[in-house]
PDB file of C-alpha atoms in Angstrom:
ATOM      1  CA  UNK A   1       0.098  -0.048   0.037  1.00 79.00           C
ATOM      2  CA  UNK A   2       1.096   3.542  -0.551  1.00 81.00           C
ATOM      3  CA  UNK A   3       2.297   5.549   2.257  1.00 90.00           C
ATOM      4  CA  UNK A   4       3.339   9.367   2.472  1.00 94.00           C
ATOM      5  CA  UNK A   5       5.889  10.569   5.063  1.00 94.00           C
ATOM      6  CA  UNK A   6       6.452  14.046   6.158  1.00 95.00           C
ATOM      7  CA  UNK A   7       9.064  15.374   8.627  1.00 91.00           C
ATOM      8  CA  UNK A   8       9.581  16.919  11.053  1.00 93.00           C
ATOM      9  CA  UNK A   9       6.191  17.208  12.679  1.00 93.00           C
ATOM     10  CA  UNK A  10       6.896  20.523  14.479  1.00 95.00           C
ATOM     11  CA  UNK A  11       9.759  23.172  13.731  1.00 97.00           C
ATOM     12  CA  UNK A  12      10.404  26.311  15.462  1.00 97.00           C
ATOM     13  CA  UNK A  13      12.942  28.386  13.480  1.00 97.00           C
ATOM     14  CA  UNK A  14      14.119  32.112  14.097  1.00 98.00           C
ATOM     15  CA  UNK A  15      13.562  34.788  11.389  1.00 98.00           C
ATOM     16  CA  UNK A  16      16.086  34.708   8.689  1.00 97.00           C
ATOM     17  CA  UNK A  17      17.152  31.060   8.996  1.00 98.00           C
ATOM     18  CA  UNK A  18      16.923  28.361   6.362  1.00 97.00           C
ATOM     19  CA  UNK A  19      14.189  25.735   5.993  1.00 97.00           C
ATOM     20  CA  UNK A  20      14.126  22.172   4.527  1.00 96.00           C
ATOM     21  CA  UNK A  21      11.110  20.097   4.916  1.00 97.00           C
ATOM     22  CA  UNK A  22      10.965  16.514   3.301  1.00 96.00           C
ATOM     23  CA  UNK A  23       8.272  14.471   1.938  1.00 97.00           C
ATOM     24  CA  UNK A  24       8.665  11.018   0.759  1.00 97.00           C
ATOM     25  CA  UNK A  25       6.139   8.692  -0.854  1.00 96.00           C
ATOM     26  CA  UNK A  26       6.297   4.801  -0.622  1.00 94.00           C
ATOM     27  CA  UNK A  27       4.460   2.212  -2.703  1.00 91.00           C
ATOM     28  CA  UNK A  28       3.868   4.192  -6.079  1.00 88.00           C
ATOM     29  CA  UNK A  29       5.952   5.354  -9.074  1.00 88.00           C
ATOM     30  CA  UNK A  30       5.960   8.541 -10.676  1.00 89.00           C
ATOM     31  CA  UNK A  31       3.409  10.241  -8.172  1.00 92.00           C
ATOM     32  CA  UNK A  32       2.315  13.783  -8.742  1.00 92.00           C
ATOM     33  CA  UNK A  33       3.429  15.625  -5.499  1.00 94.00           C
ATOM     34  CA  UNK A  34       2.163  18.813  -3.930  1.00 94.00           C
ATOM     35  CA  UNK A  35       2.924  21.208  -1.112  1.00 95.00           C
ATOM     36  CA  UNK A  36       0.359  22.982   0.583  1.00 94.00           C
ATOM     37  CA  UNK A  37       0.246  25.696   3.277  1.00 93.00           C
ATOM     38  CA  UNK A  38      -2.510  26.227   5.957  1.00 90.00           C
ATOM     39  CA  UNK A  39      -2.603  29.160   8.112  1.00 82.00           C
ATOM     40  CA  UNK A  40      -4.386  28.934  11.288  1.00 76.00           C
ATOM     41  CA  UNK A  41      -8.139  28.475  10.825  1.00 74.00           C
ATOM     42  CA  UNK A  42      -7.863  28.936   7.092  1.00 77.00           C
ATOM     43  CA  UNK A  43      -8.069  26.836   3.992  1.00 83.00           C
ATOM     44  CA  UNK A  44      -5.330  25.229   2.010  1.00 89.00           C
ATOM     45  CA  UNK A  45      -3.081  27.235  -0.360  1.00 89.00           C
ATOM     46  CA  UNK A  46      -1.167  25.378  -3.051  1.00 91.00           C
ATOM     47  CA  UNK A  47       2.259  26.470  -3.055  1.00 93.00           C
ATOM     48  CA  UNK A  48       4.217  24.092  -5.703  1.00 94.00           C
ATOM     49  CA  UNK A  49       3.461  20.823  -7.567  1.00 91.00           C
ATOM     50  CA  UNK A  50       5.480  18.480  -9.368  1.00 93.00           C
ATOM     51  CA  UNK A  51       4.485  15.905 -12.118  1.00 90.00           C
ATOM     52  CA  UNK A  52       8.004  14.281 -12.347  1.00 92.00           C
ATOM     53  CA  UNK A  53      11.780  14.469 -11.146  1.00 93.00           C
ATOM     54  CA  UNK A  54      13.033  18.179 -11.611  1.00 91.00           C
ATOM     55  CA  UNK A  55       9.633  19.556 -12.698  1.00 92.00           C
ATOM     56  CA  UNK A  56       8.442  21.978 -10.343  1.00 92.00           C
ATOM     57  CA  UNK A  57       5.427  24.565 -10.955  1.00 90.00           C
ATOM     58  CA  UNK A  58       4.956  27.286  -8.696  1.00 89.00           C
ATOM     59  CA  UNK A  59       1.361  28.614  -7.828  1.00 83.00           C
ATOM     60  CA  UNK A  60       2.226  31.611  -5.531  1.00 79.00           C
ATOM     61  CA  UNK A  61       5.465  33.677  -5.766  1.00 66.00           C
ATOM     62  CA  UNK A  62       7.136  33.891  -2.422  1.00 79.00           C
ATOM     63  CA  UNK A  63      10.005  33.119  -0.214  1.00 89.00           C
ATOM     64  CA  UNK A  64       9.861  29.391  -0.722  1.00 95.00           C
ATOM     65  CA  UNK A  65      11.237  27.031  -3.391  1.00 96.00           C
ATOM     66  CA  UNK A  66      10.627  23.230  -4.076  1.00 96.00           C
ATOM     67  CA  UNK A  67      12.749  20.489  -5.486  1.00 96.00           C
ATOM     68  CA  UNK A  68      12.212  16.933  -6.401  1.00 97.00           C
ATOM     69  CA  UNK A  69      15.543  15.279  -6.724  1.00 95.00           C
ATOM     70  CA  UNK A  70      14.112  11.939  -6.734  1.00 95.00           C
ATOM     71  CA  UNK A  71      10.892  10.290  -8.043  1.00 95.00           C
ATOM     72  CA  UNK A  72       9.280   9.900  -4.566  1.00 95.00           C
ATOM     73  CA  UNK A  73      10.783  12.814  -2.787  1.00 96.00           C
ATOM     74  CA  UNK A  74       9.692  16.434  -2.463  1.00 97.00           C
ATOM     75  CA  UNK A  75      11.500  19.121  -0.624  1.00 97.00           C
ATOM     76  CA  UNK A  76      10.416  22.437   0.358  1.00 97.00           C
ATOM     77  CA  UNK A  77      13.033  25.050   1.205  1.00 96.00           C
ATOM     78  CA  UNK A  78      13.774  28.471   2.055  1.00 96.00           C
ATOM     79  CA  UNK A  79      17.054  30.632   2.534  1.00 96.00           C
ATOM     80  CA  UNK A  80      15.709  33.026   4.807  1.00 96.00           C
ATOM     81  CA  UNK A  81      12.344  32.424   6.619  1.00 96.00           C
ATOM     82  CA  UNK A  82       9.996  35.305   7.310  1.00 95.00           C
ATOM     83  CA  UNK A  83       7.436  35.668  10.098  1.00 95.00           C
ATOM     84  CA  UNK A  84       4.840  35.381   7.468  1.00 92.00           C
ATOM     85  CA  UNK A  85       6.233  31.701   6.556  1.00 94.00           C
ATOM     86  CA  UNK A  86       4.666  30.341   9.779  1.00 94.00           C
ATOM     87  CA  UNK A  87       2.014  27.873   8.965  1.00 94.00           C
ATOM     88  CA  UNK A  88       0.984  24.222   8.757  1.00 95.00           C
ATOM     89  CA  UNK A  89       2.835  22.671   5.620  1.00 97.00           C
ATOM     90  CA  UNK A  90       1.020  19.651   4.057  1.00 96.00           C
ATOM     91  CA  UNK A  91       2.491  17.423   1.244  1.00 97.00           C
ATOM     92  CA  UNK A  92       0.164  15.426  -0.907  1.00 95.00           C
ATOM     93  CA  UNK A  93       0.469  12.933  -3.699  1.00 94.00           C
ATOM     94  CA  UNK A  94      -1.909  11.652  -6.432  1.00 90.00           C
ATOM     95  CA  UNK A  95      -1.911   9.938  -9.671  1.00 84.00           C
ATOM     96  CA  UNK A  96      -2.772  10.678 -13.267  1.00 70.00           C
ATOM     97  CA  UNK A  97      -5.651   8.270 -12.936  1.00 62.00           C
ATOM     98  CA  UNK A  98      -6.744   9.433  -9.587  1.00 62.00           C
ATOM     99  CA  UNK A  99      -8.159  13.065  -9.193  1.00 64.00           C
ATOM    100  CA  UNK A 100      -8.034  12.779  -5.505  1.00 80.00           C
ATOM    101  CA  UNK A 101      -5.066  13.782  -3.194  1.00 89.00           C
ATOM    102  CA  UNK A 102      -3.567  11.873  -0.118  1.00 92.00           C
ATOM    103  CA  UNK A 103      -2.131  13.909   2.336  1.00 95.00           C
ATOM    104  CA  UNK A 104       0.756  13.707   4.718  1.00 96.00           C
ATOM    105  CA  UNK A 105       0.630  14.406   8.349  1.00 95.00           C
ATOM    106  CA  UNK A 106       1.834  17.837   7.914  1.00 95.00           C
ATOM    107  CA  UNK A 107       4.701  19.968   9.610  1.00 96.00           C
ATOM    108  CA  UNK A 108       3.729  22.944  11.992  1.00 96.00           C
ATOM    109  CA  UNK A 109       6.264  25.704  11.347  1.00 96.00           C
ATOM    110  CA  UNK A 110       6.658  28.605  13.631  1.00 96.00           C
ATOM    111  CA  UNK A 111       8.963  31.469  12.632  1.00 96.00           C
ATOM    112  CA  UNK A 112       9.879  33.538  15.737  1.00 97.00           C
TER     113      UNK A 112
ATOM    114  CA  UNK B   1      -6.985  30.493  -6.374  1.00 37.00           C
ATOM    115  CA  UNK B   2      -9.793  29.431  -4.396  1.00 39.00           C
ATOM    116  CA  UNK B   3     -12.859  29.085  -6.538  1.00 45.00           C
ATOM    117  CA  UNK B   4     -14.859  26.866  -4.008  1.00 54.00           C
ATOM    118  CA  UNK B   5     -16.492  28.489  -0.983  1.00 50.00           C
ATOM    119  CA  UNK B   6     -18.480  27.367   1.817  1.00 44.00           C
ATOM    120  CA  UNK B   7     -21.669  28.957   3.255  1.00 46.00           C
ATOM    121  CA  UNK B   8     -21.091  28.278   6.974  1.00 46.00           C
ATOM    122  CA  UNK B   9     -17.861  28.610   8.671  1.00 85.00           C
ATOM    123  CA  UNK B  10     -18.965  26.769  11.883  1.00 91.00           C
ATOM    124  CA  UNK B  11     -21.902  24.245  12.390  1.00 93.00           C
ATOM    125  CA  UNK B  12     -22.686  23.160  16.014  1.00 95.00           C
ATOM    126  CA  UNK B  13     -24.829  20.110  16.284  1.00 96.00           C
ATOM    127  CA  UNK B  14     -25.967  17.615  18.945  1.00 97.00           C
ATOM    128  CA  UNK B  15     -24.708  14.071  19.161  1.00 97.00           C
ATOM    129  CA  UNK B  16     -27.071  11.876  17.316  1.00 97.00           C
ATOM    130  CA  UNK B  17     -28.384  14.725  14.923  1.00 97.00           C
ATOM    131  CA  UNK B  18     -27.791  14.636  11.206  1.00 97.00           C
ATOM    132  CA  UNK B  19     -25.364  17.500   9.794  1.00 97.00           C
ATOM    133  CA  UNK B  20     -25.348  19.125   6.508  1.00 97.00           C
ATOM    134  CA  UNK B  21     -22.246  21.029   5.261  1.00 96.00           C
ATOM    135  CA  UNK B  22     -22.584  23.037   2.305  1.00 94.00           C
ATOM    136  CA  UNK B  23     -20.171  24.163  -0.486  1.00 94.00           C
ATOM    137  CA  UNK B  24     -20.471  26.405  -3.480  1.00 93.00           C
ATOM    138  CA  UNK B  25     -18.141  25.985  -6.479  1.00 90.00           C
ATOM    139  CA  UNK B  26     -17.678  28.594  -9.331  1.00 82.00           C
ATOM    140  CA  UNK B  27     -16.143  26.563 -12.082  1.00 86.00           C
ATOM    141  CA  UNK B  28     -18.818  24.834 -14.373  1.00 87.00           C
ATOM    142  CA  UNK B  29     -15.992  22.939 -15.920  1.00 86.00           C
ATOM    143  CA  UNK B  30     -15.095  20.904 -12.729  1.00 88.00           C
ATOM    144  CA  UNK B  31     -15.987  17.289 -12.836  1.00 88.00           C
ATOM    145  CA  UNK B  32     -14.733  15.760  -9.830  1.00 89.00           C
ATOM    146  CA  UNK B  33     -15.502  16.759  -6.303  1.00 92.00           C
ATOM    147  CA  UNK B  34     -14.224  15.586  -3.021  1.00 93.00           C
ATOM    148  CA  UNK B  35     -14.809  16.159   0.776  1.00 96.00           C
ATOM    149  CA  UNK B  36     -12.198  16.089   3.159  1.00 96.00           C
ATOM    150  CA  UNK B  37     -12.219  16.013   6.939  1.00 97.00           C
ATOM    151  CA  UNK B  38      -9.301  17.514   8.872  1.00 95.00           C
ATOM    152  CA  UNK B  39      -8.945  16.991  12.763  1.00 94.00           C
ATOM    153  CA  UNK B  40      -6.900  19.399  14.473  1.00 89.00           C
ATOM    154  CA  UNK B  41      -3.034  19.160  13.823  1.00 88.00           C
ATOM    155  CA  UNK B  42      -3.538  16.581  11.176  1.00 92.00           C
ATOM    156  CA  UNK B  43      -3.504  16.451   7.499  1.00 94.00           C
ATOM    157  CA  UNK B  44      -6.975  16.320   5.612  1.00 94.00           C
ATOM    158  CA  UNK B  45      -8.367  12.807   5.068  1.00 95.00           C
ATOM    159  CA  UNK B  46     -10.722  11.658   2.209  1.00 93.00           C
ATOM    160  CA  UNK B  47     -14.124  11.075   3.111  1.00 95.00           C
ATOM    161  CA  UNK B  48     -16.128  10.610  -0.092  1.00 95.00           C
ATOM    162  CA  UNK B  49     -15.885  11.891  -3.765  1.00 93.00           C
ATOM    163  CA  UNK B  50     -18.543  12.234  -6.622  1.00 94.00           C
ATOM    164  CA  UNK B  51     -18.088  12.701 -10.335  1.00 91.00           C
ATOM    165  CA  UNK B  52     -20.170  15.165 -12.327  1.00 91.00           C
ATOM    166  CA  UNK B  53     -22.112  12.381 -13.927  1.00 93.00           C
ATOM    167  CA  UNK B  54     -23.861  11.564 -10.575  1.00 95.00           C
ATOM    168  CA  UNK B  55     -26.020  13.528  -8.447  1.00 97.00           C
ATOM    169  CA  UNK B  56     -25.821  11.545  -5.130  1.00 98.00           C
ATOM    170  CA  UNK B  57     -23.429   9.134  -3.641  1.00 97.00           C
ATOM    171  CA  UNK B  58     -23.619   7.335  -0.317  1.00 97.00           C
ATOM    172  CA  UNK B  59     -20.923   6.084   2.016  1.00 95.00           C
ATOM    173  CA  UNK B  60     -20.879   4.913   5.562  1.00 93.00           C
ATOM    174  CA  UNK B  61     -23.059   7.563   7.377  1.00 96.00           C
ATOM    175  CA  UNK B  62     -22.041  10.006   4.800  1.00 98.00           C
ATOM    176  CA  UNK B  63     -23.898  11.220   1.768  1.00 98.00           C
ATOM    177  CA  UNK B  64     -22.638  13.670  -0.794  1.00 98.00           C
ATOM    178  CA  UNK B  65     -25.017  15.605  -3.008  1.00 98.00           C
ATOM    179  CA  UNK B  66     -24.126  17.374  -6.250  1.00 97.00           C
ATOM    180  CA  UNK B  67     -26.528  19.979  -7.850  1.00 96.00           C
ATOM    181  CA  UNK B  68     -24.752  21.182 -11.175  1.00 93.00           C
ATOM    182  CA  UNK B  69     -27.340  23.518 -12.011  1.00 93.00           C
ATOM    183  CA  UNK B  70     -26.651  25.836  -9.168  1.00 94.00           C
ATOM    184  CA  UNK B  71     -22.986  24.618  -8.502  1.00 94.00           C
ATOM    185  CA  UNK B  72     -23.666  23.361  -5.201  1.00 95.00           C
ATOM    186  CA  UNK B  73     -22.164  20.480  -3.255  1.00 96.00           C
ATOM    187  CA  UNK B  74     -23.245  19.322   0.271  1.00 97.00           C
ATOM    188  CA  UNK B  75     -22.060  16.633   2.728  1.00 98.00           C
ATOM    189  CA  UNK B  76     -24.749  14.829   4.921  1.00 98.00           C
ATOM    190  CA  UNK B  77     -23.493  13.208   8.029  1.00 98.00           C
ATOM    191  CA  UNK B  78     -25.997  10.977   9.641  1.00 98.00           C
ATOM    192  CA  UNK B  79     -26.082  10.467  13.476  1.00 97.00           C
ATOM    193  CA  UNK B  80     -23.315  12.619  14.182  1.00 97.00           C
ATOM    194  CA  UNK B  81     -20.858  11.751  16.635  1.00 97.00           C
ATOM    195  CA  UNK B  82     -18.322  13.562  18.806  1.00 96.00           C
ATOM    196  CA  UNK B  83     -15.469  11.980  16.545  1.00 96.00           C
ATOM    197  CA  UNK B  84     -17.004  13.730  13.654  1.00 97.00           C
ATOM    198  CA  UNK B  85     -16.036  17.008  15.240  1.00 97.00           C
ATOM    199  CA  UNK B  86     -13.358  18.539  12.686  1.00 96.00           C
ATOM    200  CA  UNK B  87     -12.976  21.016   9.767  1.00 94.00           C
ATOM    201  CA  UNK B  88     -14.540  19.698   6.559  1.00 96.00           C
ATOM    202  CA  UNK B  89     -13.302  20.950   3.287  1.00 94.00           C
ATOM    203  CA  UNK B  90     -14.897  20.527  -0.266  1.00 94.00           C
ATOM    204  CA  UNK B  91     -12.550  20.334  -3.342  1.00 92.00           C
ATOM    205  CA  UNK B  92     -13.146  20.480  -7.096  1.00 90.00           C
ATOM    206  CA  UNK B  93     -10.783  19.380  -9.860  1.00 85.00           C
ATOM    207  CA  UNK B  94     -11.470  18.944 -13.572  1.00 76.00           C
ATOM    208  CA  UNK B  95     -10.122  16.884 -16.488  1.00 62.00           C
ATOM    209  CA  UNK B  96      -8.504  18.472 -19.546  1.00 54.00           C
ATOM    210  CA  UNK B  97      -4.766  18.999 -19.400  1.00 51.00           C
ATOM    211  CA  UNK B  98      -3.058  18.995 -15.963  1.00 60.00           C
ATOM    212  CA  UNK B  99      -5.098  20.583 -13.107  1.00 68.00           C
ATOM    213  CA  UNK B 100      -4.960  20.578  -9.338  1.00 81.00           C
ATOM    214  CA  UNK B 101      -7.455  20.411  -6.515  1.00 85.00           C
ATOM    215  CA  UNK B 102      -8.987  23.718  -5.590  1.00 86.00           C
ATOM    216  CA  UNK B 103     -10.084  23.668  -1.848  1.00 88.00           C
ATOM    217  CA  UNK B 104     -12.894  25.610  -0.329  1.00 86.00           C
ATOM    218  CA  UNK B 105     -12.183  27.442   2.946  1.00 83.00           C
ATOM    219  CA  UNK B 106     -13.711  24.905   5.217  1.00 90.00           C
ATOM    220  CA  UNK B 107     -16.295  24.486   7.929  1.00 93.00           C
ATOM    221  CA  UNK B 108     -15.741  23.597  11.305  1.00 93.00           C
ATOM    222  CA  UNK B 109     -18.135  20.974  12.698  1.00 96.00           C
ATOM    223  CA  UNK B 110     -18.754  20.909  16.338  1.00 95.00           C
ATOM    224  CA  UNK B 111     -20.412  17.924  18.065  1.00 96.00           C
ATOM    225  CA  UNK B 112     -21.603  18.227  21.631  1.00 95.00           C
ATOM    226  CA  UNK B 113     -22.505  15.119  23.513  1.00 89.00           C
TER     227      UNK B 113
END
């Protein structure tokens, strides 16, 4: 069966520090991968998605970047965090034959 | 962007009642809709989906209704339980090239014993 892993679960980082969040999927090949951000009490905002290795589409220009170095690995990064980067970050995957997404357990990022 | 919205941000019900959560979508080209449940501090979990060639679909204690004429989606939860307390999101997608799910803003369902 397919599983998705996200880590860390929580993270507290100072303003100006770098960020690296990792997401991996098991049990499937060539998944579509997504990064979402959710502000407290709000909906889900799509940040990046990827349909293959090295292919990244950015939905919202901001202080973040994404990379997909391997088929089932998706990384969200920042060189210098801002206070406004705080939020709940969710990774998700899907297949071309499946319109729905499966989400990871999320990372709670607090920038202080 | 977000083209899917919800009428009620918070819904409070008593245990055992039936709950109805509503959602309006704006893209008439959308042909696939999903309801997700998100408990506090967790990722959204799939509840039920429906394709545009259907008006109704039932799962275990949940029913999704789709009215394409008015672009409205609803989730009905029968015999609501305290464990149903969560935020519920509707999402839409469409076929034709690559597309991504668009999520609504969410409705908080509070179930009191």
